[in-house]
Every structure is written in structure tokens, then in C-alpha cells.
Amino acid sequence: MTRSGGAIKHLKRAKVFAQTKGFYGKRKNCYTQAVRAAERSMQNNFIGRKEKKRNMRQLWVTRVGIAAREQDMPYSHFIDGLVKANVQLNRKVLSELAVHEPKTFQALAELAKQSREQASLGLKGLL
């Protein structure tokens, strides 16, 4: 009795070789090494997607921090003031405002200063 399944085996291997196209040496054309290389590259892709998000948030925080320093406020006071003023803008939008619309960012900084001052006056009245 003859064995079948050659077409399925070929398609399976073709899928792996398509993933490793462009790799160096045996990693692109030796099936066992190609399987390992494809698995490893998928792991690295997963890690890279997470790192990209982390790096972008870090960039946004840095941009907002620098722009807040230009308004004579540390980053933490700026964010605290926005939270107390109930401004619901995320760090991505704040960084875009800091880069492309500095006057709008300056108005937000003034709002943050005022809300921090009001909150501190309210706490002094309670003590």
C-alpha cells in the first residue's frame, strides 16, 4: 500500500520556507534549521511589538517632561495638575501638542498650575 500526504508535507515545508525567506545560510533552506529559525523569529517579533509600545510611551513622557520644564513645571506636577483639573488627555496626545502646538500646551500648563494651587489651598483649609 502506498503512502500519501506528500502534498500536505510540501505545503507545510513551503510555509516554513516562506517565513525564513531572506535568512542567511542553511537557516533559509534546511528544513530543521528553518523551523528553529522561524520559531525564534516569531518570538523576537512578539517581544519587539511589546518593546515598541514601551519605547513609544517613554518617548511621549520625555517630550511632555521637556515641554513641562519649559513652562517651569516638573513632569509630575504637570500630570498631577491635569488629573486634578480632570483633563483626560493621554501622554501621546500631550506629546503631540507639545511638539506641534506649543501655545495649546502652554494653556494646559497654566491650567495644571491653577488646579494644583487650588487643591493645595483646599488642603490648607482642612488642616
N, C-alpha and C. Protein backbone atom coordinates (compact mmCIF):
# COMPACT_ATOMS: atom_id res chain seq x y z
N MET A 1 0.84 -1.17 0.00
CA MET A 1 0.00 0.00 0.00
C MET A 1 0.89 1.25 0.00
N THR A 2 0.58 2.21 -0.84
CA THR A 2 1.41 3.40 -0.95
C THR A 2 1.01 4.42 0.11
N ARG A 3 2.00 5.24 0.46
CA ARG A 3 1.73 6.30 1.42
C ARG A 3 1.27 7.55 0.68
N SER A 4 0.46 8.31 1.34
CA SER A 4 0.02 9.58 0.75
C SER A 4 0.37 10.70 1.73
N GLY A 5 0.11 11.90 1.35
CA GLY A 5 0.38 13.04 2.23
C GLY A 5 1.53 13.89 1.75
N GLY A 6 2.05 13.59 0.57
CA GLY A 6 3.17 14.37 0.06
C GLY A 6 2.82 15.82 -0.18
N ALA A 7 1.62 16.05 -0.64
CA ALA A 7 1.20 17.43 -0.92
C ALA A 7 1.11 18.24 0.37
N ILE A 8 0.58 17.61 1.42
CA ILE A 8 0.46 18.30 2.70
C ILE A 8 1.84 18.61 3.27
N LYS A 9 2.73 17.61 3.16
CA LYS A 9 4.10 17.79 3.65
C LYS A 9 4.79 18.93 2.90
N HIS A 10 4.58 18.99 1.61
CA HIS A 10 5.19 20.04 0.80
C HIS A 10 4.66 21.42 1.19
N LEU A 11 3.35 21.52 1.40
CA LEU A 11 2.75 22.80 1.78
C LEU A 11 3.25 23.26 3.15
N LYS A 12 3.39 22.29 4.06
CA LYS A 12 3.87 22.61 5.40
C LYS A 12 5.30 23.17 5.34
N ARG A 13 6.13 22.50 4.55
CA ARG A 13 7.51 22.95 4.41
C ARG A 13 7.57 24.29 3.66
N ALA A 14 6.75 24.46 2.67
CA ALA A 14 6.74 25.71 1.91
C ALA A 14 6.37 26.89 2.80
N LYS A 15 5.47 26.65 3.75
CA LYS A 15 5.07 27.71 4.68
C LYS A 15 6.25 28.15 5.55
N VAL A 16 7.01 27.16 6.04
CA VAL A 16 8.18 27.47 6.87
C VAL A 16 9.24 28.19 6.04
N PHE A 17 9.49 27.71 4.83
CA PHE A 17 10.50 28.34 3.98
C PHE A 17 10.08 29.76 3.57
N ALA A 18 8.78 30.01 3.46
CA ALA A 18 8.31 31.36 3.16
C ALA A 18 8.59 32.30 4.33
N GLN A 19 8.49 31.77 5.56
CA GLN A 19 8.77 32.59 6.74
C GLN A 19 10.25 32.91 6.86
N THR A 20 11.10 31.99 6.38
CA THR A 20 12.55 32.18 6.54
C THR A 20 13.21 32.71 5.28
N LYS A 21 12.43 33.18 4.35
CA LYS A 21 12.99 33.75 3.13
C LYS A 21 13.85 34.96 3.47
N GLY A 22 15.05 34.98 2.96
CA GLY A 22 15.96 36.09 3.23
C GLY A 22 16.92 35.83 4.38
N PHE A 23 16.76 34.71 5.08
CA PHE A 23 17.68 34.39 6.16
C PHE A 23 19.01 33.93 5.58
N TYR A 24 20.05 33.90 6.40
CA TYR A 24 21.40 33.61 5.95
C TYR A 24 21.72 32.12 6.11
N GLY A 25 22.38 31.57 5.10
CA GLY A 25 22.90 30.20 5.20
C GLY A 25 21.81 29.14 5.18
N LYS A 26 22.05 28.05 5.95
CA LYS A 26 21.11 26.93 5.98
C LYS A 26 19.79 27.28 6.65
N ARG A 27 19.77 28.40 7.34
CA ARG A 27 18.55 28.77 8.05
C ARG A 27 17.38 29.02 7.09
N LYS A 28 17.67 29.24 5.82
CA LYS A 28 16.59 29.51 4.88
C LYS A 28 16.21 28.31 4.03
N ASN A 29 17.09 27.28 3.94
CA ASN A 29 16.77 26.19 3.02
C ASN A 29 16.94 24.79 3.60
N CYS A 30 17.36 24.65 4.83
CA CYS A 30 17.41 23.36 5.50
C CYS A 30 16.22 23.33 6.46
N TYR A 31 15.29 22.39 6.27
CA TYR A 31 14.00 22.44 6.95
C TYR A 31 14.14 22.49 8.46
N THR A 32 14.95 21.63 9.05
CA THR A 32 15.03 21.58 10.52
C THR A 32 15.57 22.89 11.08
N GLN A 33 16.58 23.45 10.43
CA GLN A 33 17.10 24.72 10.90
C GLN A 33 16.14 25.86 10.59
N ALA A 34 15.42 25.74 9.49
CA ALA A 34 14.45 26.78 9.13
C ALA A 34 13.31 26.81 10.15
N VAL A 35 12.90 25.64 10.63
CA VAL A 35 11.83 25.59 11.63
C VAL A 35 12.27 26.31 12.90
N ARG A 36 13.50 26.03 13.35
CA ARG A 36 14.03 26.68 14.55
C ARG A 36 14.15 28.19 14.35
N ALA A 37 14.66 28.57 13.18
CA ALA A 37 14.84 30.00 12.90
C ALA A 37 13.50 30.72 12.83
N ALA A 38 12.48 30.08 12.23
CA ALA A 38 11.16 30.70 12.12
C ALA A 38 10.53 30.86 13.51
N GLU A 39 10.68 29.85 14.34
CA GLU A 39 10.14 29.93 15.70
C GLU A 39 10.81 31.05 16.48
N ARG A 40 12.13 31.12 16.37
CA ARG A 40 12.88 32.15 17.08
C ARG A 40 12.49 33.56 16.57
N SER A 41 12.32 33.68 15.27
CA SER A 41 11.97 35.00 14.72
C SER A 41 10.58 35.42 15.16
N MET A 42 9.66 34.45 15.29
CA MET A 42 8.32 34.80 15.78
C MET A 42 8.38 35.23 17.24
N GLN A 43 9.23 34.59 18.04
CA GLN A 43 9.40 35.02 19.44
C GLN A 43 9.95 36.44 19.50
N ASN A 44 10.96 36.70 18.68
CA ASN A 44 11.55 38.04 18.66
C ASN A 44 10.56 39.09 18.16
N ASN A 45 9.71 38.71 17.21
CA ASN A 45 8.69 39.63 16.72
C ASN A 45 7.71 39.99 17.84
N PHE A 46 7.33 38.99 18.62
CA PHE A 46 6.40 39.22 19.74
C PHE A 46 7.03 40.17 20.75
N ILE A 47 8.28 39.90 21.10
CA ILE A 47 9.00 40.75 22.06
C ILE A 47 9.13 42.17 21.51
N GLY A 48 9.45 42.27 20.21
CA GLY A 48 9.63 43.58 19.59
C GLY A 48 8.37 44.42 19.59
N ARG A 49 7.22 43.77 19.41
CA ARG A 49 5.96 44.52 19.43
C ARG A 49 5.70 45.10 20.82
N LYS A 50 6.06 44.36 21.86
CA LYS A 50 5.88 44.87 23.23
C LYS A 50 6.89 45.99 23.51
N GLU A 51 8.13 45.82 23.06
CA GLU A 51 9.15 46.84 23.29
C GLU A 51 8.82 48.14 22.56
N LYS A 52 8.21 48.02 21.39
CA LYS A 52 7.85 49.21 20.63
C LYS A 52 6.86 50.07 21.41
N LYS A 53 5.87 49.42 22.01
CA LYS A 53 4.90 50.15 22.82
C LYS A 53 5.58 50.83 24.00
N ARG A 54 6.50 50.10 24.64
CA ARG A 54 7.23 50.62 25.80
C ARG A 54 8.07 51.83 25.40
N ASN A 55 8.77 51.70 24.28
CA ASN A 55 9.65 52.78 23.82
C ASN A 55 8.86 54.03 23.41
N MET A 56 7.71 53.83 22.78
CA MET A 56 6.91 54.97 22.37
C MET A 56 6.37 55.72 23.59
N ARG A 57 5.91 54.99 24.60
CA ARG A 57 5.42 55.66 25.81
C ARG A 57 6.55 56.43 26.48
N GLN A 58 7.74 55.86 26.50
CA GLN A 58 8.90 56.53 27.08
C GLN A 58 9.21 57.83 26.32
N LEU A 59 9.12 57.77 25.00
CA LEU A 59 9.34 58.96 24.18
C LEU A 59 8.31 60.04 24.48
N TRP A 60 7.03 59.63 24.60
CA TRP A 60 5.98 60.60 24.89
C TRP A 60 6.21 61.26 26.24
N VAL A 61 6.56 60.47 27.25
CA VAL A 61 6.79 61.01 28.58
C VAL A 61 7.97 61.98 28.56
N THR A 62 9.02 61.64 27.82
CA THR A 62 10.18 62.52 27.72
C THR A 62 9.80 63.84 27.07
N ARG A 63 9.05 63.78 25.98
CA ARG A 63 8.64 65.00 25.30
C ARG A 63 7.78 65.89 26.19
N VAL A 64 6.83 65.27 26.88
CA VAL A 64 5.95 66.05 27.76
C VAL A 64 6.76 66.63 28.91
N GLY A 65 7.70 65.87 29.43
CA GLY A 65 8.54 66.35 30.53
C GLY A 65 9.37 67.54 30.12
N ILE A 66 9.96 67.50 28.94
CA ILE A 66 10.77 68.62 28.45
C ILE A 66 9.89 69.86 28.25
N ALA A 67 8.72 69.66 27.65
CA ALA A 67 7.83 70.79 27.41
C ALA A 67 7.32 71.37 28.74
N ALA A 68 7.09 70.51 29.71
CA ALA A 68 6.64 70.99 31.03
C ALA A 68 7.74 71.78 31.71
N ARG A 69 8.99 71.34 31.56
CA ARG A 69 10.12 72.08 32.12
C ARG A 69 10.24 73.47 31.49
N GLU A 70 9.92 73.58 30.22
CA GLU A 70 9.94 74.89 29.58
C GLU A 70 8.89 75.82 30.18
N GLN A 71 7.85 75.25 30.77
CA GLN A 71 6.81 76.04 31.43
C GLN A 71 7.08 76.15 32.94
N ASP A 72 8.30 75.83 33.36
CA ASP A 72 8.73 75.91 34.76
C ASP A 72 7.93 74.98 35.68
N MET A 73 7.67 73.78 35.19
CA MET A 73 6.99 72.76 35.99
C MET A 73 7.67 71.43 35.78
N PRO A 74 7.87 70.66 36.84
CA PRO A 74 8.33 69.29 36.60
C PRO A 74 7.19 68.44 36.02
N TYR A 75 7.56 67.34 35.42
CA TYR A 75 6.59 66.46 34.76
C TYR A 75 5.52 65.99 35.73
N SER A 76 5.95 65.58 36.92
CA SER A 76 4.99 65.02 37.88
C SER A 76 3.96 66.06 38.32
N HIS A 77 4.39 67.31 38.49
CA HIS A 77 3.45 68.37 38.87
C HIS A 77 2.49 68.67 37.73
N PHE A 78 3.00 68.62 36.51
CA PHE A 78 2.16 68.87 35.34
C PHE A 78 1.06 67.81 35.23
N ILE A 79 1.44 66.55 35.33
CA ILE A 79 0.46 65.46 35.22
C ILE A 79 -0.52 65.51 36.40
N ASP A 80 -0.01 65.79 37.60
CA ASP A 80 -0.87 65.89 38.77
C ASP A 80 -1.88 67.01 38.61
N GLY A 81 -1.44 68.14 38.07
CA GLY A 81 -2.35 69.26 37.84
C GLY A 81 -3.42 68.93 36.83
N LEU A 82 -3.05 68.20 35.78
CA LEU A 82 -4.05 67.82 34.78
C LEU A 82 -5.06 66.83 35.36
N VAL A 83 -4.60 65.93 36.22
CA VAL A 83 -5.51 64.98 36.85
C VAL A 83 -6.48 65.72 37.76
N LYS A 84 -5.97 66.66 38.52
CA LYS A 84 -6.83 67.43 39.43
C LYS A 84 -7.79 68.33 38.67
N ALA A 85 -7.40 68.77 37.47
CA ALA A 85 -8.28 69.59 36.63
C ALA A 85 -9.23 68.73 35.80
N ASN A 86 -9.12 67.42 35.95
CA ASN A 86 -9.96 66.45 35.23
C ASN A 86 -9.79 66.57 33.71
N VAL A 87 -8.56 66.78 33.27
CA VAL A 87 -8.23 66.80 31.84
C VAL A 87 -7.86 65.37 31.46
N GLN A 88 -8.58 64.79 30.55
CA GLN A 88 -8.38 63.39 30.20
C GLN A 88 -7.68 63.25 28.85
N LEU A 89 -6.46 63.76 28.78
CA LEU A 89 -5.63 63.60 27.58
C LEU A 89 -4.52 62.63 27.92
N ASN A 90 -4.28 61.68 27.02
CA ASN A 90 -3.21 60.73 27.28
C ASN A 90 -1.86 61.32 26.90
N ARG A 91 -0.81 60.59 27.21
CA ARG A 91 0.55 61.10 27.01
C ARG A 91 0.89 61.25 25.53
N LYS A 92 0.30 60.42 24.69
CA LYS A 92 0.55 60.53 23.25
C LYS A 92 0.02 61.88 22.73
N VAL A 93 -1.19 62.22 23.10
CA VAL A 93 -1.79 63.48 22.65
C VAL A 93 -1.04 64.66 23.25
N LEU A 94 -0.66 64.55 24.53
CA LEU A 94 0.09 65.64 25.16
C LEU A 94 1.41 65.88 24.46
N SER A 95 2.09 64.79 24.05
CA SER A 95 3.37 64.97 23.37
C SER A 95 3.18 65.59 21.99
N GLU A 96 2.12 65.22 21.30
CA GLU A 96 1.83 65.83 20.00
C GLU A 96 1.53 67.33 20.17
N LEU A 97 0.79 67.67 21.22
CA LEU A 97 0.52 69.09 21.49
C LEU A 97 1.81 69.83 21.81
N ALA A 98 2.67 69.20 22.58
CA ALA A 98 3.94 69.84 22.97
C ALA A 98 4.81 70.12 21.75
N VAL A 99 4.80 69.21 20.78
CA VAL A 99 5.66 69.36 19.61
C VAL A 99 5.04 70.30 18.57
N HIS A 100 3.76 70.10 18.27
CA HIS A 100 3.14 70.80 17.15
C HIS A 100 2.34 72.04 17.54
N GLU A 101 1.83 72.09 18.78
CA GLU A 101 1.02 73.24 19.20
C GLU A 101 1.47 73.71 20.58
N PRO A 102 2.59 74.42 20.65
CA PRO A 102 3.13 74.82 21.95
C PRO A 102 2.23 75.79 22.73
N LYS A 103 1.45 76.60 22.03
CA LYS A 103 0.57 77.53 22.73
C LYS A 103 -0.55 76.79 23.46
N THR A 104 -1.08 75.76 22.83
CA THR A 104 -2.10 74.93 23.48
C THR A 104 -1.51 74.23 24.70
N PHE A 105 -0.28 73.73 24.54
CA PHE A 105 0.38 73.07 25.66
C PHE A 105 0.62 74.06 26.79
N GLN A 106 0.97 75.29 26.45
CA GLN A 106 1.19 76.33 27.47
C GLN A 106 -0.10 76.60 28.24
N ALA A 107 -1.23 76.62 27.54
CA ALA A 107 -2.51 76.83 28.20
C ALA A 107 -2.82 75.67 29.15
N LEU A 108 -2.49 74.45 28.73
CA LEU A 108 -2.68 73.29 29.62
C LEU A 108 -1.79 73.38 30.85
N ALA A 109 -0.57 73.87 30.66
CA ALA A 109 0.35 74.03 31.78
C ALA A 109 -0.20 75.05 32.78
N GLU A 110 -0.75 76.14 32.28
CA GLU A 110 -1.35 77.14 33.17
C GLU A 110 -2.54 76.55 33.92
N LEU A 111 -3.34 75.76 33.23
CA LEU A 111 -4.47 75.11 33.87
C LEU A 111 -4.00 74.16 34.96
N ALA A 112 -2.93 73.42 34.68
CA ALA A 112 -2.38 72.49 35.67
C ALA A 112 -1.85 73.25 36.89
N LYS A 113 -1.20 74.37 36.66
CA LYS A 113 -0.69 75.18 37.78
C LYS A 113 -1.84 75.67 38.65
N GLN A 114 -2.89 76.18 38.01
CA GLN A 114 -4.03 76.71 38.76
C GLN A 114 -4.72 75.61 39.56
N SER A 115 -4.91 74.46 38.96
CA SER A 115 -5.60 73.38 39.66
C SER A 115 -4.77 72.86 40.83
N ARG A 116 -3.44 72.83 40.69
CA ARG A 116 -2.59 72.42 41.81
C ARG A 116 -2.66 73.45 42.95
N GLU A 117 -2.68 74.72 42.60
CA GLU A 117 -2.77 75.77 43.62
C GLU A 117 -4.10 75.70 44.36
N GLN A 118 -5.18 75.50 43.62
CA GLN A 118 -6.49 75.40 44.25
C GLN A 118 -6.57 74.19 45.16
N ALA A 119 -5.99 73.07 44.71
CA ALA A 119 -6.00 71.86 45.53
C ALA A 119 -5.18 72.05 46.80
N SER A 120 -4.04 72.74 46.69
CA SER A 120 -3.22 72.96 47.88
C SER A 120 -3.91 73.92 48.84
N LEU A 121 -4.62 74.92 48.32
CA LEU A 121 -5.38 75.82 49.19
C LEU A 121 -6.51 75.08 49.89
N GLY A 122 -7.14 74.19 49.19
CA GLY A 122 -8.21 73.39 49.78
C GLY A 122 -7.70 72.50 50.90
N LEU A 123 -6.51 71.93 50.73
CA LEU A 123 -5.93 71.09 51.79
C LEU A 123 -5.54 71.93 52.99
N LYS A 124 -5.02 73.15 52.79
CA LYS A 124 -4.65 74.02 53.90
C LYS A 124 -5.89 74.43 54.70
N GLY A 125 -7.00 74.60 54.02
CA GLY A 125 -8.23 74.95 54.73
C GLY A 125 -8.75 73.82 55.60
N LEU A 126 -8.47 72.57 55.21
CA LEU A 126 -8.90 71.43 56.00
C LEU A 126 -8.04 71.21 57.23
N LEU A 127 -6.77 71.63 57.17
CA LEU A 127 -5.86 71.39 58.29
C LEU A 127 -6.01 72.40 59.34
